[in-house]
Short mmCIF file of C-alpha atoms and ligand atoms in Angstrom, two decimals:
data_model
loop_
_atom_site.label_atom_id
_atom_site.label_comp_id
_atom_site.label_asym_id
_atom_site.label_seq_id
_atom_site.Cartn_x
_atom_site.Cartn_y
_atom_site.Cartn_z
CA UNK M 1 38.57 -18.15 7.06
CA UNK M 2 41.78 -17.13 5.64
CA UNK M 3 42.34 -13.19 5.86
CA UNK M 4 42.33 -13.28 2.01
CA UNK M 5 39.02 -14.98 1.94
CA UNK M 6 36.01 -12.67 1.40
CA UNK M 7 33.36 -13.03 4.02
CA UNK M 8 29.78 -13.12 2.30
CA UNK M 9 27.79 -10.08 1.99
CA UNK M 10 24.54 -10.01 3.36
CA UNK M 11 22.04 -7.53 2.14
CA UNK M 12 18.44 -7.01 3.18
CA UNK M 13 16.31 -3.62 3.27
CA UNK M 14 12.69 -2.67 4.68
CA UNK M 15 10.35 0.00 4.17
CA UNK M 16 9.53 2.57 6.78
CA UNK M 17 5.73 2.03 5.98
CA UNK M 18 4.84 1.65 9.97
CA UNK M 19 5.77 -0.24 12.86
CA UNK M 20 7.02 -3.36 11.89
CA UNK M 21 5.00 -6.13 12.21
CA UNK M 22 5.65 -9.91 14.04
CA UNK M 23 5.71 -11.26 10.17
CA UNK M 24 8.28 -8.60 9.56
CA UNK M 25 10.22 -9.27 12.67
CA UNK M 26 10.02 -13.11 12.29
CA UNK M 27 10.38 -13.52 8.76
CA UNK M 28 13.16 -11.17 8.21
CA UNK M 29 14.46 -8.92 10.61
CA UNK M 30 15.33 -11.38 13.62
CA UNK M 31 17.22 -13.29 10.99
CA UNK M 32 19.48 -10.03 10.29
CA UNK M 33 20.73 -9.49 13.65
CA UNK M 34 21.70 -13.21 13.64
CA UNK M 35 23.66 -12.90 10.52
CA UNK M 36 26.24 -10.46 11.69
CA UNK M 37 28.01 -13.48 13.53
CA UNK M 38 29.20 -14.92 10.48
CA UNK M 39 28.83 -12.43 7.38
CA UNK M 40 29.33 -8.71 6.44
CA UNK M 41 26.29 -7.59 6.59
CA UNK M 42 24.74 -4.51 4.83
CA UNK M 43 21.06 -3.17 6.05
CA UNK M 44 18.98 -0.25 5.42
CA UNK M 45 15.61 1.39 5.35
CA UNK M 46 13.88 1.60 1.81
CA UNK M 47 12.53 5.32 2.23
CA UNK M 48 12.84 5.56 -1.81
CA UNK M 49 10.73 2.37 -2.26
CA UNK M 50 8.22 3.67 0.14
CA UNK M 51 7.13 6.66 -1.72
CA UNK M 52 5.77 4.28 -4.82
CA UNK M 53 3.06 5.10 -2.54
CA UNK M 54 1.76 8.51 -2.03
CA UNK M 55 3.29 9.71 1.58
CA UNK M 56 2.37 12.97 4.22
CA UNK M 57 6.09 14.32 4.22
CA UNK M 58 6.25 14.80 7.86
CA UNK M 59 4.68 11.52 8.87
CA UNK M 60 6.98 9.78 6.56
CA UNK M 61 10.12 11.67 7.81
CA UNK M 62 9.33 10.42 11.36
CA UNK M 63 8.60 7.01 10.40
CA UNK M 64 11.93 6.57 8.39
CA UNK M 65 13.51 7.68 11.55
CA UNK M 66 11.30 5.53 13.85
CA UNK M 67 11.94 2.37 11.24
CA UNK M 68 15.64 2.93 11.89
CA UNK M 69 15.41 2.87 15.26
CA UNK M 70 13.48 -0.30 15.03
CA UNK M 71 16.09 -1.86 13.23
CA UNK M 72 18.82 -1.28 15.72
CA UNK M 73 16.49 -2.26 18.87
CA UNK M 74 15.86 -5.31 16.81
CA UNK M 75 19.56 -6.48 17.30
CA UNK M 76 21.20 -4.68 14.31
CA UNK M 77 24.73 -3.43 15.34
CA UNK M 78 25.50 -0.19 13.31
CA UNK M 79 29.10 -0.92 14.29
CA UNK M 80 29.69 -4.34 13.22
CA UNK M 81 26.55 -4.09 10.08
CA UNK M 82 26.35 -1.11 7.70
CA UNK M 83 22.91 0.39 8.74
CA UNK M 84 22.24 3.35 6.57
CA UNK M 85 18.99 5.03 4.89
CA UNK M 86 18.36 4.19 1.24
CA UNK M 87 18.04 7.65 -0.13
CA UNK M 88 21.24 8.65 1.50
CA UNK M 89 23.42 6.28 -1.04
CA UNK M 90 22.64 7.79 -4.51
CA UNK M 91 24.38 5.05 -5.90
CA UNK M 92 21.21 2.53 -5.94
CA UNK M 93 19.34 5.12 -7.78
CA UNK M 94 22.33 5.43 -10.59
CA UNK M 95 22.43 2.04 -10.91
CA UNK M 96 18.90 1.46 -11.24
CA UNK M 97 18.67 3.31 -14.49
CA UNK M 98 21.67 0.96 -15.77
CA UNK M 99 19.32 -2.11 -14.80
CA UNK M 100 16.05 -0.50 -16.16
CA UNK M 101 17.86 -0.94 -19.56
CA UNK M 102 18.21 -4.29 -19.52
CA UNK M 103 15.09 -5.45 -18.03
CA UNK M 104 12.17 -6.14 -19.85
CA UNK M 105 8.68 -4.53 -19.72
CA UNK M 106 7.13 -8.10 -19.81
CA UNK M 107 9.04 -9.22 -16.85
CA UNK M 108 7.96 -6.18 -14.90
CA UNK M 109 4.23 -6.86 -15.77
CA UNK M 110 4.31 -10.18 -14.32
CA UNK M 111 5.32 -9.14 -10.88
CA UNK M 112 2.58 -10.12 -8.57
CA UNK M 113 3.49 -7.16 -5.79
CA UNK M 114 2.97 -4.56 -8.75
CA UNK M 115 -0.39 -6.07 -9.80
CA UNK M 116 -1.46 -6.15 -5.94
CA UNK M 117 -0.37 -2.64 -5.49
CA UNK M 118 -1.98 -1.56 -8.84
CA UNK M 119 -5.09 -2.98 -7.89
CA UNK M 120 -4.91 -1.32 -4.03
CA UNK M 121 -3.54 2.33 -5.32
CA UNK M 122 -5.82 2.34 -8.77
CA UNK M 123 -5.53 6.26 -8.78
CA UNK M 124 -1.76 6.09 -8.77
CA UNK M 125 -0.24 3.53 -10.76
CA UNK M 126 2.77 5.58 -11.25
CA UNK M 127 6.04 4.32 -13.13
CA UNK M 128 8.02 3.96 -9.64
CA UNK M 129 5.79 1.33 -8.74
CA UNK M 130 6.22 -0.50 -11.82
CA UNK M 131 9.97 -0.53 -11.81
CA UNK M 132 10.32 -0.96 -8.11
CA UNK M 133 11.72 -4.31 -8.56
CA UNK M 134 14.81 -2.73 -10.54
CA UNK M 135 15.47 -0.50 -7.67
CA UNK M 136 15.61 -3.45 -5.40
CA UNK M 137 17.80 -5.41 -7.99
CA UNK M 138 20.39 -2.49 -8.08
CA UNK M 139 19.78 -1.94 -4.17
CA UNK M 140 21.37 -5.66 -3.71
CA UNK M 141 23.78 -6.05 -7.08
CA UNK M 142 25.64 -2.42 -6.24
CA UNK M 143 27.25 -4.10 -3.16
CA UNK M 144 27.54 -7.39 -4.77
CA UNK M 145 25.74 -8.91 -2.09
CA UNK M 146 25.53 -13.09 -1.99
CA UNK M 147 22.93 -13.76 0.35
CA UNK M 148 19.42 -11.71 0.86
CA UNK M 149 17.30 -12.19 3.82
CA UNK M 150 13.85 -11.61 2.92
CA UNK M 151 10.18 -13.52 3.80
CA UNK M 152 8.50 -15.31 1.02
CA UNK M 153 6.61 -12.41 -0.48
CA UNK M 154 9.92 -11.07 -2.04
CA UNK M 155 10.88 -14.35 -3.87
CA UNK M 156 9.54 -13.13 -6.99
CA UNK M 157 11.50 -10.04 -6.62
CA UNK M 158 14.55 -11.74 -5.88
CA UNK M 159 14.07 -14.29 -9.11
CA UNK M 160 14.04 -11.19 -11.02
CA UNK M 161 17.37 -9.65 -9.72
CA UNK M 162 19.14 -12.63 -10.49
CA UNK M 163 17.82 -12.69 -14.00
CA UNK M 164 19.11 -9.52 -14.24
CA UNK M 165 22.41 -9.92 -12.99
CA UNK M 166 22.78 -12.86 -15.22
CA UNK M 167 21.72 -10.77 -18.38
CA UNK M 168 24.02 -7.76 -17.49
CA UNK M 169 27.01 -10.38 -16.95
CA UNK M 170 25.91 -11.96 -20.45
CA UNK M 171 26.02 -8.86 -22.21
CA UNK M 172 29.02 -6.92 -20.82
CA UNK M 173 31.22 -9.39 -19.03
CA UNK M 174 31.40 -10.77 -15.80
CA UNK M 175 30.42 -8.28 -13.28
CA UNK M 176 27.69 -8.93 -10.72
CA UNK M 177 27.43 -11.53 -8.16
CA UNK M 178 24.12 -13.38 -8.56
CA UNK M 179 22.46 -13.51 -4.96
CA UNK M 180 20.80 -16.21 -3.22
CA UNK M 181 17.72 -15.80 -1.35
CA UNK M 182 17.42 -16.92 2.44
CA UNK M 183 14.15 -17.51 3.69
CA UNK M 184 13.48 -18.56 7.14
CA UNK M 185 12.28 -22.11 7.58
CA UNK M 186 9.40 -21.80 10.39
CA UNK M 187 7.52 -18.08 9.84
CA UNK M 188 8.40 -17.17 6.40
CA UNK M 189 4.89 -15.97 6.01
CA UNK M 190 3.10 -15.14 9.24
CA UNK M 191 -0.65 -14.83 8.34
CA UNK M 192 -3.22 -12.18 9.37
CA UNK M 193 -4.58 -13.18 12.68
CA UNK M 194 -7.95 -12.04 11.42
CA UNK M 195 -8.09 -13.73 7.83
CA UNK M 196 -5.26 -16.49 8.28
CA UNK M 197 -5.20 -17.25 4.21
CA UNK M 198 -3.82 -13.67 4.08
CA UNK M 199 -0.30 -12.61 5.11
CA UNK M 200 -0.06 -10.21 8.01
CA UNK M 201 0.54 -6.97 6.43
CA UNK M 202 1.84 -3.70 8.23
CA UNK M 203 -1.28 -2.04 6.34
CA UNK M 204 -3.71 -4.15 7.10
CA UNK M 205 -7.30 -1.96 7.77
CA UNK M 206 -8.41 -4.47 10.52
CA UNK M 207 -6.60 -3.38 13.82
CA UNK M 208 -7.00 -6.89 15.42
CA UNK M 209 -5.27 -8.59 12.42
CA UNK M 210 -1.69 -7.32 12.78
CA UNK M 211 0.21 -7.99 15.67
CA UNK M 212 3.15 -4.74 16.02
CA UNK M 213 6.64 -5.27 17.39
CA UNK M 214 5.93 -2.06 19.89
CA UNK M 215 2.19 -3.34 21.00
CA UNK M 216 1.98 -3.27 24.65
CA UNK M 217 1.19 -6.63 26.58
CA UNK M 218 -2.48 -5.80 26.90
CA UNK M 219 -2.83 -5.20 23.33
CA UNK M 220 -1.12 -8.17 22.57
CA UNK M 221 -3.17 -10.37 24.19
CA UNK M 222 -6.34 -8.78 23.34
CA UNK M 223 -5.69 -9.52 19.26
CA UNK M 224 -4.76 -13.28 20.44
CA UNK M 225 -7.90 -13.62 22.09
CA UNK M 226 -9.69 -12.59 19.38
CA UNK M 227 -7.47 -14.75 16.71
CA UNK M 228 -9.59 -16.24 14.02
CA UNK M 229 -9.44 -20.10 14.44
CA UNK M 230 -11.66 -23.30 13.41
CA UNK M 231 -14.83 -25.08 14.16
CA UNK M 232 -12.61 -28.09 14.91
CA UNK M 233 -11.30 -28.49 18.47
CA UNK M 234 -7.58 -29.90 18.06
CA UNK M 235 -4.57 -28.28 18.33
CA UNK M 236 -2.72 -29.78 15.43
CA UNK M 237 -0.43 -28.48 12.29
CA UNK M 238 -3.27 -29.69 9.49
CA UNK M 239 -4.68 -28.56 5.97
CA UNK M 240 -7.23 -26.39 6.08
CA UNK M 241 -6.30 -25.49 9.64
CA UNK M 242 -4.81 -22.02 8.84
CA UNK M 243 -5.52 -19.87 11.93
CA UNK M 244 -4.29 -22.81 14.04
CA UNK M 245 -1.34 -23.29 11.94
CA UNK M 246 -0.44 -19.81 12.12
CA UNK M 247 -0.81 -20.01 16.17
CA UNK M 248 1.19 -23.02 16.00
CA UNK M 249 3.99 -21.14 13.62
CA UNK M 250 3.69 -17.89 15.60
CA UNK M 251 4.48 -19.78 19.21
CA UNK M 252 7.33 -21.98 17.66
CA UNK M 253 9.29 -18.84 16.49
CA UNK M 254 8.15 -17.01 19.62
CA UNK M 255 9.79 -19.79 22.00
CA UNK M 256 12.18 -21.62 20.05
CA UNK M 257 10.11 -24.85 20.39
CA UNK M 258 9.22 -27.01 17.20
CA UNK M 259 5.75 -27.42 15.99
CA UNK M 260 5.49 -31.15 17.28
CA UNK M 261 6.59 -29.99 20.42
CA UNK M 262 3.92 -27.34 20.40
CA UNK M 263 1.36 -29.56 19.47
CA UNK M 264 2.57 -32.43 22.39
CA UNK M 265 2.16 -29.30 24.64
CA UNK M 266 -1.35 -27.97 24.04
CA UNK M 267 -2.69 -31.76 23.15
CA UNK M 268 -6.16 -32.04 25.09
CA UNK M 269 -6.04 -28.37 25.68
CA UNK M 270 -8.92 -25.85 24.56
CA UNK M 271 -8.34 -22.97 21.66
CA UNK M 272 -9.25 -20.36 24.27
CA UNK M 273 -6.12 -21.60 26.50
CA UNK M 274 -3.99 -22.24 23.54
CA UNK M 275 -4.81 -18.45 22.24
CA UNK M 276 -3.69 -17.14 25.70
CA UNK M 277 -0.22 -19.26 25.59
CA UNK M 278 0.54 -17.79 22.17
CA UNK M 279 -0.48 -14.10 23.76
CA UNK M 280 2.02 -14.62 26.70
CA UNK M 281 5.01 -15.97 24.63
CA UNK M 282 4.92 -13.14 21.89
CA UNK M 283 4.67 -10.56 24.88
CA UNK M 284 7.49 -11.99 26.39
CA UNK M 285 9.46 -12.47 23.12
CA UNK M 286 9.07 -8.64 22.16
CA UNK M 287 9.49 -7.01 25.05
CA UNK M 288 13.18 -6.35 25.02
CA UNK M 289 12.49 -4.65 21.64
CA UNK M 290 10.32 -2.40 23.23
CA UNK M 291 12.78 -1.62 26.10
CA UNK M 292 15.31 -1.04 23.63
CA UNK M 293 13.53 1.09 21.02
CA UNK M 294 12.54 3.49 24.02
CA UNK M 295 15.97 4.06 24.75
CA UNK M 296 17.05 4.62 21.03
CA UNK M 297 14.21 7.12 20.53
CA UNK M 298 15.49 9.01 23.57
CA UNK M 299 19.15 9.81 22.10
CA UNK M 300 18.26 11.13 18.38
CA UNK M 301 21.78 12.49 18.05
CA UNK M 302 23.17 9.12 18.48
CA UNK M 303 20.72 7.55 15.71
CA UNK M 304 21.66 10.39 13.29
CA UNK M 305 25.43 9.62 14.22
CA UNK M 306 24.71 6.04 12.93
CA UNK M 307 23.11 6.61 10.10
CA UNK M 308 25.32 9.27 8.80
CA UNK M 309 28.17 6.74 9.06
CA UNK M 310 26.32 3.73 7.60
CA UNK M 311 25.99 5.90 4.47
CA UNK M 312 29.10 6.94 4.26
CA UNK M 313 30.25 3.47 4.50
CA UNK M 314 27.74 2.15 1.63
CA UNK M 315 28.71 4.76 -0.77
CA UNK M 316 32.10 3.45 -0.57
CA UNK M 317 31.33 0.27 -1.27
CA UNK M 318 29.02 0.51 -3.66
CA UNK M 319 30.84 3.21 -5.79
CA UNK M 320 33.47 0.58 -6.67
CA UNK M 321 31.13 -1.65 -8.21
CA UNK M 322 29.07 1.27 -9.95
CA UNK M 323 32.25 2.64 -11.17
CA UNK M 324 33.10 -0.88 -12.67
CA UNK M 325 29.70 -1.30 -14.34
CA UNK M 326 29.72 1.82 -15.91
CA UNK M 327 33.10 1.39 -17.75
CA UNK M 328 31.81 -2.08 -18.81
CA UNK M 329 28.62 -0.13 -20.30
CA UNK M 330 31.18 2.29 -22.09
CA UNK M 331 30.09 5.11 -20.05
CA UNK M 332 33.36 7.41 -20.69
CA UNK M 333 35.76 8.18 -17.64
CA UNK M 334 35.97 11.96 -16.10
CA UNK M 335 38.78 11.55 -13.65
P1 ATP O 401 3.08 -4.04 3.75
O1 ATP O 401 1.95 -4.54 4.28
O2 ATP O 401 3.08 -2.50 3.79
O3 ATP O 401 3.13 -3.95 2.23
P2 ATP O 401 5.33 -5.59 4.52
O4 ATP O 401 4.45 -5.93 5.86
O5 ATP O 401 4.82 -6.62 3.44
O6 ATP O 401 4.36 -4.22 4.22
P3 ATP O 401 7.79 -4.86 3.86
O7 ATP O 401 8.43 -3.88 4.39
O8 ATP O 401 7.09 -5.26 2.89
O9 ATP O 401 6.47 -5.37 4.95
O10 ATP O 401 8.74 -6.56 4.40
C1 ATP O 401 9.73 -6.29 4.98
C2 ATP O 401 10.26 -7.94 5.32
O11 ATP O 401 9.51 -8.58 5.82
C3 ATP O 401 10.43 -8.40 3.92
O12 ATP O 401 11.73 -9.27 3.89
C4 ATP O 401 9.20 -9.29 3.95
O13 ATP O 401 9.43 -10.20 3.10
C5 ATP O 401 9.20 -9.86 5.05
N1 ATP O 401 7.61 -9.73 5.70
C6 ATP O 401 6.86 -9.02 5.45
N2 ATP O 401 5.37 -9.80 5.67
C7 ATP O 401 5.55 -11.10 6.25
C8 ATP O 401 4.72 -12.07 6.85
N3 ATP O 401 3.74 -11.87 7.08
N4 ATP O 401 5.63 -13.13 7.17
C9 ATP O 401 6.92 -13.14 7.14
N5 ATP O 401 7.84 -12.36 6.17
C10 ATP O 401 7.27 -11.11 5.81
N1 LTN O 402 10.74 -4.65 -1.43
C1 LTN O 402 11.31 -5.21 -0.24
C2 LTN O 402 12.16 -4.07 0.56
C3 LTN O 402 13.83 -4.03 -0.18
C4 LTN O 402 14.65 -4.84 -0.04
C5 LTN O 402 15.75 -4.55 -0.97
C6 LTN O 402 14.72 -6.36 0.69
C7 LTN O 402 13.96 -3.07 -0.78
N2 LTN O 402 15.12 -3.63 -1.49
C8 LTN O 402 16.83 -5.12 -1.09
C9 LTN O 402 15.95 -6.87 0.05
C10 LTN O 402 16.69 -6.57 -0.81
C11 LTN O 402 10.21 -5.46 0.81
O1 LTN O 402 8.92 -4.57 0.16
N3 LTN O 402 10.33 -6.19 1.78
#
């Protein structure tokens, strides 16, 4: 690539709603680290998105810091990438207002995440929950990001961000890059260990359903031992075998082997042995993250330095785009 050619910009965010799960790691964050080699990367903790669900302020603050440390522990290099906390850069919220004015009520009403979360939090269906995807579009468009690595559950939100970009460009003239989603081939949707038709989620009420990336080995082994399978005996990837399919997918992600290789390795073996092997593989896979996280959490001053530097760099980049968008709309210059 020549010096004048712009490297592609990768951007993604994660909500600080708890310790990340194996699903978050496999479906999203582990790819973030790998992409740093080739692209200009921007990663942030989406604390503004997180307050669409009511939070206790003290534990929310703690979780945001822990989530930031976790992203670094998962391989984000804060020197190479821009790694920051969303609320530290006001430009996301600024652009979000503008984009809200080119987004239709009907489009937001169709978002399945809104429908799910509204059903789950029926006593607090706030406007932020409804306009959540507009803020997400602003997160992406304010850096003119080219590629957005996310899990499958965020596909609909990305489609909306693309539609918003196209509409703005049509109305006001070429302005925003229309972003592409980047979905992992294997592991785009890791399922719950207890109900393998549902996605593995941070906020599942059943503690055995979800593997957290900071779980110790004993906990991981216990959760896999209890993982739901089926009444068949064969370890193969097939329709209707959701539990086994999920375990094969997890094993493949943790070891780098293909599903076919995994099926061959376990041909003729029992489910019990298979579950132990998956547990072992996951524990080994996550061990370096746990060690690095403990090291980082011991050095809060360093973490603060990193997120401050990240926010400043993010602000500078996004401000150029925001200023240009304001001009296109017809807002009056003041400098
Ligand atoms: P919650 O359960 O609280 O809604 P979450 O686990 O879905 O949270 P998010 O912060 O919404 O977490 O997601 C962070 C990233 O992880 C997103 O890119 C999302 O697509 C991805 N992701 C979430 N769950 C899974 C999963 N089970 N499998 C693969 N990727 C996932
Ligand atoms: N909505 C996402 C988190 C998120 C995000 C973003 C992802 C907020 N803004 C911008 C990619 C790009 C989620 O819940 N996983």
